[in-house]
């Protein structure tokens, strides 16, 4: 990624009076340095299907001063965000630190997909992009040890679900997995402290370098074509030598983690630190070559993965047509 600049965001919450509290909890007004002539507002609501939100010019701030009887600025709750912008092909990634007065509250990552201004059109791509930034297994800690913390209990009630009309009785769930195992949480915390900032940065460099090296090795194989850019930790490829899904299952039998892709018909390899060890990358490529020879020798071979994904393609084409 290429650093292209810096950015700032400020957010001032407005507290509604008693009458408005039945409709909105707060009204948050934000200003972004990349949009100096605009104000952004969002008012989380329980009684409305969609929270009211607006994008308007700076005159909106002046209007709010006239509404002080209904909306009071909460200056103690104001926070500011400062950070750095990076460009990664069509994506702009902004990473900044949020502070309230002099207290650091956390790190915020903002991702923008420049070719599209409609979030719904690129939601899936944005989600996959964020999963590349925050995959669980790169923390090198046990899974299922994430913790969600609320400022107060009034926010917790939005998470829980209860249905008293369920035929089996009262059905209540917090909608998240149950209690976290103390050992997993302690191990994750110990891993975080043990690795430290430098440890994770070193691991990141190793993964990125190995990813690019794997892309080079695969691109040199006849019949293999890369899909997308291998800039982070994923290498995707397709083959003209046979059914890619048969190759996926072949690699699985060899002990490798290779995921099938539907559109296009391809496979992807998530690069972890295990693949950064000496000799592992070469062994993977050797198994890919063996798998391609297997495809050439068994051109009509079908596996569970190939049957399932080809069925999905048929279903999708049916509904599209």
C-alpha positions as a LaTeX table, in Angstrom:
\begin{tabular}{lrrr}
\hline
Residue & $x$ (\AA) & $y$ (\AA) & $z$ (\AA) \\
\hline
Unk1 & 0.00 & 0.00 & 0.00 \\
Unk2 & 1.14 & 3.55 & $-0.75$ \\
Unk3 & 0.74 & 6.29 & 1.84 \\
Unk4 & $-1.13$ & 9.18 & 0.24 \\
Unk5 & $-1.86$ & 11.56 & 3.10 \\
Unk6 & $-3.52$ & 12.11 & 6.45 \\
Unk7 & $-7.10$ & 12.66 & 7.57 \\
Unk8 & $-9.11$ & 13.87 & 10.55 \\
Unk9 & $-12.66$ & 13.28 & 11.76 \\
Unk10 & $-14.51$ & 14.95 & 14.62 \\
Unk11 & $-17.79$ & 13.79 & 16.12 \\
Unk12 & $-20.02$ & 15.78 & 18.46 \\
Unk13 & $-23.04$ & 14.02 & 20.01 \\
Unk14 & $-26.25$ & 15.93 & 20.71 \\
Unk15 & $-28.51$ & 14.76 & 23.55 \\
Unk16 & $-32.27$ & 14.94 & 22.78 \\
Unk17 & $-34.81$ & 16.27 & 25.27 \\
Unk18 & $-37.45$ & 14.03 & 26.87 \\
Unk19 & $-39.85$ & 14.28 & 23.93 \\
Unk20 & $-37.27$ & 13.37 & 21.31 \\
Unk21 & $-35.77$ & 10.52 & 23.36 \\
Unk22 & $-38.79$ & 8.39 & 22.45 \\
Unk23 & $-37.59$ & 8.53 & 18.82 \\
Unk24 & $-33.82$ & 8.95 & 18.88 \\
Unk25 & $-31.11$ & 8.17 & 21.42 \\
Unk26 & $-28.53$ & 10.70 & 20.27 \\
Unk27 & $-27.75$ & 12.73 & 17.20 \\
Unk28 & $-24.13$ & 12.43 & 16.10 \\
Unk29 & $-22.69$ & 15.13 & 13.85 \\
Unk30 & $-19.43$ & 14.34 & 12.08 \\
Unk31 & $-16.98$ & 16.32 & 9.96 \\
Unk32 & $-14.40$ & 14.66 & 7.72 \\
Unk33 & $-11.31$ & 16.42 & 6.38 \\
Unk34 & $-11.80$ & 14.74 & 2.98 \\
Unk35 & $-15.20$ & 16.45 & 2.72 \\
Unk36 & $-14.52$ & 19.92 & 4.14 \\
Unk37 & $-17.80$ & 21.45 & 2.94 \\
Unk38 & $-20.06$ & 18.73 & 4.35 \\
Unk39 & $-21.62$ & 17.70 & 7.64 \\
Unk40 & $-22.74$ & 14.14 & 8.35 \\
Unk41 & $-25.45$ & 13.28 & 10.84 \\
Unk42 & $-26.86$ & 10.01 & 12.15 \\
Unk43 & $-29.45$ & 9.50 & 14.89 \\
Unk44 & $-29.72$ & 5.88 & 16.15 \\
Unk45 & $-33.36$ & 4.99 & 16.73 \\
Unk46 & $-35.29$ & 2.12 & 18.30 \\
Unk47 & $-38.72$ & 2.98 & 16.92 \\
Unk48 & $-37.72$ & 3.54 & 13.28 \\
Unk49 & $-36.70$ & 0.83 & 10.84 \\
Unk50 & $-33.76$ & 2.88 & 9.58 \\
Unk51 & $-31.88$ & 5.40 & 11.69 \\
Unk52 & $-32.28$ & 8.95 & 10.29 \\
Unk53 & $-29.10$ & 10.11 & 8.58 \\
Unk54 & $-28.20$ & 13.16 & 6.53 \\
Unk55 & $-25.39$ & 14.53 & 4.39 \\
Unk56 & $-25.55$ & 18.28 & 3.95 \\
Unk57 & $-23.48$ & 21.44 & 3.86 \\
Unk58 & $-22.01$ & 23.17 & 6.88 \\
Unk59 & $-25.18$ & 25.18 & 7.31 \\
Unk60 & $-26.56$ & 22.17 & 9.17 \\
Unk61 & $-24.35$ & 23.07 & 12.13 \\
Unk62 & $-25.94$ & 26.52 & 12.26 \\
Unk63 & $-29.41$ & 24.99 & 12.19 \\
Unk64 & $-28.54$ & 22.82 & 15.19 \\
Unk65 & $-27.71$ & 25.91 & 17.24 \\
Unk66 & $-31.31$ & 27.04 & 16.69 \\
Unk67 & $-32.57$ & 23.70 & 18.02 \\
Unk68 & $-30.81$ & 23.88 & 21.38 \\
Unk69 & $-34.12$ & 23.46 & 23.20 \\
Unk70 & $-34.48$ & 19.98 & 21.72 \\
Unk71 & $-30.89$ & 18.92 & 21.08 \\
Unk72 & $-28.13$ & 19.84 & 23.52 \\
Unk73 & $-24.49$ & 19.42 & 22.46 \\
Unk74 & $-22.64$ & 16.93 & 24.66 \\
Unk75 & $-19.16$ & 18.46 & 24.58 \\
Unk76 & $-17.86$ & 15.90 & 27.08 \\
Unk77 & $-18.72$ & 13.12 & 24.64 \\
Unk78 & $-16.93$ & 14.69 & 21.67 \\
Unk79 & $-14.16$ & 12.61 & 20.13 \\
Unk80 & $-11.62$ & 13.22 & 17.40 \\
Unk81 & $-9.89$ & 10.87 & 15.00 \\
Unk82 & $-6.53$ & 11.46 & 13.32 \\
Unk83 & $-4.73$ & 9.03 & 11.08 \\
Unk84 & $-3.02$ & 8.13 & 7.82 \\
Unk85 & $-4.46$ & 7.31 & 4.39 \\
Unk86 & $-3.16$ & 4.50 & 2.19 \\
Unk87 & $-4.01$ & 3.51 & $-1.37$ \\
Unk88 & $-4.18$ & $-0.17$ & $-2.26$ \\
Unk89 & $-5.21$ & $-0.39$ & $-5.91$ \\
Unk90 & $-8.91$ & 0.63 & $-5.99$ \\
Unk91 & $-9.18$ & 0.87 & $-2.21$ \\
Unk92 & $-8.36$ & 3.76 & 0.09 \\
Unk93 & $-7.66$ & 2.59 & 3.63 \\
Unk94 & $-7.65$ & 5.06 & 6.50 \\
Unk95 & $-6.25$ & 4.03 & 9.87 \\
Unk96 & $-6.58$ & 6.42 & 12.76 \\
Unk97 & $-6.62$ & 6.74 & 16.54 \\
Unk98 & $-9.79$ & 7.93 & 18.25 \\
Unk99 & $-9.30$ & 10.16 & 21.28 \\
Unk100 & $-11.70$ & 11.76 & 23.73 \\
Unk101 & $-10.11$ & 14.78 & 25.39 \\
Unk102 & $-6.68$ & 13.25 & 26.13 \\
Unk103 & $-7.78$ & 9.62 & 26.43 \\
Unk104 & $-7.23$ & 7.17 & 23.58 \\
Unk105 & $-10.44$ & 5.23 & 22.94 \\
Unk106 & $-9.35$ & 2.89 & 20.16 \\
Unk107 & $-8.25$ & 2.46 & 16.56 \\
Unk108 & $-10.66$ & 2.94 & 13.65 \\
Unk109 & $-10.15$ & 1.52 & 10.16 \\
Unk110 & $-12.11$ & 3.15 & 7.33 \\
Unk111 & $-12.15$ & 1.56 & 3.86 \\
Unk112 & $-13.36$ & 3.28 & 0.69 \\
Unk113 & $-13.85$ & 1.54 & $-2.67$ \\
Unk114 & $-13.27$ & 4.35 & $-5.15$ \\
Unk115 & $-14.90$ & 2.87 & $-8.31$ \\
Unk116 & $-18.32$ & 2.82 & $-6.60$ \\
Unk117 & $-20.14$ & 5.46 & $-4.58$ \\
Unk118 & $-23.01$ & 3.10 & $-3.71$ \\
Unk119 & $-22.15$ & 1.06 & $-0.62$ \\
Unk120 & $-24.70$ & $-1.68$ & $-1.35$ \\
Unk121 & $-23.07$ & $-2.44$ & $-4.71$ \\
Unk122 & $-19.69$ & $-3.19$ & $-3.16$ \\
Unk123 & $-20.73$ & $-4.52$ & 0.26 \\
Unk124 & $-19.50$ & $-8.06$ & $-0.40$ \\
Unk125 & $-16.14$ & $-6.86$ & $-1.71$ \\
Unk126 & $-15.73$ & $-4.47$ & 1.23 \\
Unk127 & $-16.53$ & $-7.27$ & 3.68 \\
Unk128 & $-13.90$ & $-9.53$ & 2.14 \\
Unk129 & $-11.41$ & $-6.67$ & 2.21 \\
Unk130 & $-11.99$ & $-6.14$ & 5.94 \\
Unk131 & $-11.70$ & $-9.87$ & 6.61 \\
Unk132 & $-8.23$ & $-9.70$ & 5.10 \\
Unk133 & $-7.34$ & $-7.01$ & 7.64 \\
Unk134 & $-8.80$ & $-8.83$ & 10.62 \\
Unk135 & $-8.62$ & $-12.59$ & 10.07 \\
Unk136 & $-8.79$ & $-14.50$ & 13.36 \\
Unk137 & $-5.93$ & $-16.84$ & 12.65 \\
Unk138 & $-3.31$ & $-14.11$ & 12.20 \\
Unk139 & $-3.62$ & $-13.23$ & 15.88 \\
Unk140 & $-1.94$ & $-16.62$ & 16.45 \\
Unk141 & $-4.32$ & $-17.13$ & 19.37 \\
Unk142 & $-7.14$ & $-19.65$ & 19.94 \\
Unk143 & $-10.39$ & $-19.02$ & 18.11 \\
Unk144 & $-13.64$ & $-18.10$ & 19.86 \\
Unk145 & $-12.05$ & $-15.80$ & 22.41 \\
Unk146 & $-13.40$ & $-12.47$ & 21.13 \\
Unk147 & $-15.05$ & $-10.32$ & 23.78 \\
Unk148 & $-17.79$ & $-7.73$ & 23.21 \\
Unk149 & $-18.01$ & $-5.03$ & 25.88 \\
Unk150 & $-20.76$ & $-2.43$ & 26.33 \\
Unk151 & $-20.55$ & 0.95 & 27.97 \\
Unk152 & $-23.70$ & 0.26 & 30.00 \\
Unk153 & $-26.52$ & $-2.28$ & 30.27 \\
Unk154 & $-28.95$ & $-0.18$ & 28.23 \\
Unk155 & $-26.94$ & $-1.10$ & 25.12 \\
Unk156 & $-26.81$ & $-4.79$ & 26.03 \\
Unk157 & $-30.58$ & $-5.18$ & 25.70 \\
Unk158 & $-30.38$ & $-4.58$ & 21.94 \\
Unk159 & $-28.28$ & $-7.72$ & 21.55 \\
Unk160 & $-30.64$ & $-10.18$ & 23.26 \\
Unk161 & $-33.64$ & $-11.88$ & 21.64 \\
Unk162 & $-36.61$ & $-13.44$ & 23.42 \\
Unk163 & $-39.71$ & $-15.14$ & 21.99 \\
Unk164 & $-42.39$ & $-16.25$ & 24.44 \\
Unk165 & $-44.65$ & $-17.65$ & 21.67 \\
Unk166 & $-42.24$ & $-20.40$ & 20.64 \\
Unk167 & $-44.03$ & $-23.82$ & 20.71 \\
Unk168 & $-41.23$ & $-25.25$ & 22.83 \\
Unk169 & $-41.63$ & $-22.60$ & 25.51 \\
Unk170 & $-39.75$ & $-19.35$ & 26.06 \\
Unk171 & $-36.84$ & $-19.02$ & 23.64 \\
Unk172 & $-34.19$ & $-16.56$ & 24.79 \\
Unk173 & $-30.69$ & $-16.09$ & 23.43 \\
Unk174 & $-27.95$ & $-13.46$ & 23.67 \\
Unk175 & $-27.43$ & $-14.09$ & 19.89 \\
Unk176 & $-23.72$ & $-14.65$ & 20.46 \\
Unk177 & $-21.88$ & $-17.79$ & 21.46 \\
Unk178 & $-22.09$ & $-18.60$ & 25.16 \\
Unk179 & $-19.49$ & $-17.94$ & 27.82 \\
Unk180 & $-15.89$ & $-17.77$ & 26.69 \\
Unk181 & $-13.52$ & $-20.33$ & 28.03 \\
Unk182 & $-11.18$ & $-18.62$ & 30.50 \\
Unk183 & $-8.21$ & $-20.61$ & 29.25 \\
Unk184 & $-8.72$ & $-19.41$ & 25.66 \\
Unk185 & $-9.00$ & $-15.77$ & 26.73 \\
Unk186 & $-5.91$ & $-16.04$ & 28.95 \\
Unk187 & $-3.95$ & $-17.72$ & 26.15 \\
Unk188 & $-4.98$ & $-15.03$ & 23.68 \\
Unk189 & $-3.90$ & $-12.28$ & 26.08 \\
Unk190 & $-0.58$ & $-14.01$ & 26.75 \\
Unk191 & $-0.01$ & $-14.42$ & 23.00 \\
Unk192 & $-0.73$ & $-10.74$ & 22.42 \\
Unk193 & 1.75 & $-9.67$ & 25.09 \\
Unk194 & 4.33 & $-12.25$ & 24.05 \\
Unk195 & 4.31 & $-11.29$ & 20.37 \\
Unk196 & 4.17 & $-7.56$ & 20.94 \\
Unk197 & 3.94 & $-4.91$ & 18.24 \\
Unk198 & 7.26 & $-5.87$ & 16.64 \\
Unk199 & 6.30 & $-9.53$ & 16.57 \\
Unk200 & 3.09 & $-8.88$ & 14.68 \\
Unk201 & 4.78 & $-6.47$ & 12.26 \\
Unk202 & 7.45 & $-9.06$ & 11.50 \\
Unk203 & 4.79 & $-11.72$ & 10.97 \\
Unk204 & 2.91 & $-9.39$ & 8.61 \\
Unk205 & 6.04 & $-8.79$ & 6.52 \\
Unk206 & 6.72 & $-12.53$ & 6.29 \\
Unk207 & 3.16 & $-13.30$ & 5.20 \\
Unk208 & 3.10 & $-10.58$ & 2.52 \\
Unk209 & 6.50 & $-11.61$ & 1.13 \\
Unk210 & 5.47 & $-15.28$ & 1.04 \\
Unk211 & 2.18 & $-14.40$ & $-0.66$ \\
Unk212 & 3.95 & $-12.55$ & $-3.45$ \\
Unk213 & 6.51 & $-15.33$ & $-3.82$ \\
Unk214 & 3.75 & $-17.93$ & $-4.10$ \\
Unk215 & 2.03 & $-15.82$ & $-6.76$ \\
Unk216 & 5.26 & $-15.72$ & $-8.76$ \\
Unk217 & 5.77 & $-19.48$ & $-8.52$ \\
Unk218 & 2.19 & $-20.28$ & $-9.55$ \\
Unk219 & 2.21 & $-17.80$ & $-12.44$ \\
Unk220 & 5.25 & $-19.62$ & $-13.89$ \\
Unk221 & 3.29 & $-22.88$ & $-14.20$ \\
Unk222 & 1.77 & $-23.60$ & $-17.62$ \\
Unk223 & $-2.00$ & $-23.83$ & $-17.37$ \\
Unk224 & $-2.24$ & $-21.71$ & $-14.20$ \\
Unk225 & $-3.61$ & $-18.17$ & $-14.34$ \\
Unk226 & $-3.77$ & $-15.87$ & $-11.32$ \\
Unk227 & $-7.02$ & $-14.12$ & $-10.48$ \\
Unk228 & $-6.82$ & $-10.77$ & $-8.76$ \\
Unk229 & $-3.79$ & $-9.26$ & $-7.07$ \\
Unk230 & $-1.79$ & $-11.10$ & $-4.42$ \\
Unk231 & $-0.99$ & $-7.98$ & $-2.40$ \\
Unk232 & $-1.93$ & $-9.15$ & 1.08 \\
Unk233 & $-2.38$ & $-12.76$ & 2.15 \\
Unk234 & $-4.49$ & $-14.50$ & $-0.50$ \\
Unk235 & $-3.47$ & $-16.04$ & $-3.82$ \\
Unk236 & $-6.31$ & $-16.99$ & $-6.19$ \\
Unk237 & $-5.81$ & $-18.95$ & $-9.40$ \\
Unk238 & $-7.60$ & $-20.95$ & $-12.08$ \\
Unk239 & $-6.47$ & $-23.63$ & $-14.51$ \\
Unk240 & $-7.18$ & $-24.55$ & $-18.11$ \\
Unk241 & $-5.96$ & $-28.11$ & $-17.62$ \\
Unk242 & $-9.10$ & $-29.51$ & $-16.00$ \\
Unk243 & $-11.67$ & $-29.07$ & $-13.27$ \\
Unk244 & $-10.28$ & $-26.65$ & $-10.68$ \\
Unk245 & $-12.50$ & $-28.17$ & $-7.98$ \\
Unk246 & $-10.95$ & $-31.58$ & $-8.51$ \\
Unk247 & $-7.58$ & $-29.92$ & $-7.96$ \\
Unk248 & $-8.91$ & $-28.34$ & $-4.75$ \\
Unk249 & $-9.91$ & $-31.75$ & $-3.39$ \\
Unk250 & $-6.58$ & $-33.22$ & $-4.49$ \\
Unk251 & $-4.70$ & $-30.55$ & $-2.53$ \\
Unk252 & $-6.93$ & $-31.19$ & 0.48 \\
Unk253 & $-5.95$ & $-34.86$ & 0.47 \\
Unk254 & $-2.35$ & $-33.67$ & 0.55 \\
Unk255 & $-3.06$ & $-31.73$ & 3.74 \\
Unk256 & $-3.24$ & $-28.21$ & 2.27 \\
Unk257 & $-5.92$ & $-25.61$ & 2.96 \\
Unk258 & $-7.21$ & $-24.53$ & $-0.46$ \\
Unk259 & $-10.66$ & $-22.91$ & $-0.80$ \\
Unk260 & $-12.93$ & $-23.23$ & $-3.86$ \\
Unk261 & $-14.34$ & $-20.06$ & $-5.45$ \\
Unk262 & $-17.59$ & $-19.94$ & $-7.39$ \\
Unk263 & $-17.45$ & $-16.83$ & $-9.56$ \\
Unk264 & $-15.08$ & $-17.20$ & $-11.27$ \\
Unk265 & $-14.43$ & $-20.93$ & $-10.99$ \\
Unk266 & $-11.11$ & $-20.77$ & $-9.21$ \\
Unk267 & $-9.26$ & $-21.64$ & $-6.02$ \\
Unk268 & $-7.64$ & $-19.50$ & $-3.39$ \\
Unk269 & $-4.84$ & $-20.14$ & $-0.94$ \\
Unk270 & $-4.78$ & $-18.26$ & 2.39 \\
Unk271 & $-1.15$ & $-17.70$ & 3.32 \\
Unk272 & $-0.41$ & $-18.14$ & 7.02 \\
Unk273 & 2.85 & $-18.14$ & 8.95 \\
Unk274 & 3.02 & $-21.91$ & 8.57 \\
Unk275 & 3.57 & $-21.44$ & 4.84 \\
Unk276 & 6.41 & $-19.01$ & 5.57 \\
Unk277 & 8.55 & $-21.79$ & 7.02 \\
Unk278 & 11.52 & $-22.99$ & 4.99 \\
Unk279 & 10.60 & $-25.49$ & 2.29 \\
Unk280 & 6.83 & $-25.30$ & 2.80 \\
Unk281 & 6.17 & $-23.10$ & $-0.24$ \\
Unk282 & 8.21 & $-25.35$ & $-2.50$ \\
Unk283 & 6.36 & $-28.42$ & $-1.20$ \\
Unk284 & 3.03 & $-26.74$ & $-1.93$ \\
Unk285 & 4.02 & $-25.95$ & $-5.52$ \\
Unk286 & 5.25 & $-29.52$ & $-6.03$ \\
Unk287 & 1.85 & $-30.82$ & $-4.92$ \\
Unk288 & 0.12 & $-28.39$ & $-7.29$ \\
Unk289 & 2.21 & $-29.77$ & $-10.16$ \\
Unk290 & 1.32 & $-33.30$ & $-9.11$ \\
Unk291 & $-2.34$ & $-32.30$ & $-8.97$ \\
Unk292 & $-2.19$ & $-30.89$ & $-12.50$ \\
Unk293 & $-0.71$ & $-34.16$ & $-13.74$ \\
Unk294 & $-3.56$ & $-35.95$ & $-11.97$ \\
Unk295 & $-6.06$ & $-33.74$ & $-13.83$ \\
Unk296 & $-4.42$ & $-34.55$ & $-17.15$ \\
Unk297 & $-4.62$ & $-38.27$ & $-16.42$ \\
Unk298 & $-8.24$ & $-38.10$ & $-15.18$ \\
Unk299 & $-10.00$ & $-35.49$ & $-17.35$ \\
Unk300 & $-13.51$ & $-36.72$ & $-16.47$ \\
Unk301 & $-12.87$ & $-37.10$ & $-12.74$ \\
Unk302 & $-15.62$ & $-35.71$ & $-10.46$ \\
Unk303 & $-15.39$ & $-35.09$ & $-6.72$ \\
Unk304 & $-17.84$ & $-33.89$ & $-4.08$ \\
Unk305 & $-16.57$ & $-30.32$ & $-4.31$ \\
Unk306 & $-16.76$ & $-30.23$ & $-8.11$ \\
Unk307 & $-20.27$ & $-31.73$ & $-8.15$ \\
Unk308 & $-21.51$ & $-29.28$ & $-5.52$ \\
Unk309 & $-20.03$ & $-26.14$ & $-7.08$ \\
Unk310 & $-21.11$ & $-27.04$ & $-10.61$ \\
Unk311 & $-24.62$ & $-27.60$ & $-9.24$ \\
Unk312 & $-24.50$ & $-24.12$ & $-7.68$ \\
Unk313 & $-23.46$ & $-22.63$ & $-11.02$ \\
Unk314 & $-26.41$ & $-24.35$ & $-12.70$ \\
Unk315 & $-28.85$ & $-23.03$ & $-10.09$ \\
Unk316 & $-27.48$ & $-19.48$ & $-10.39$ \\
Unk317 & $-27.68$ & $-19.52$ & $-14.18$ \\
Unk318 & $-31.26$ & $-20.82$ & $-13.97$ \\
Unk319 & $-32.39$ & $-17.89$ & $-11.84$ \\
Unk320 & $-30.39$ & $-15.36$ & $-13.85$ \\
Unk321 & $-31.98$ & $-16.50$ & $-17.08$ \\
\hline
\end{tabular}
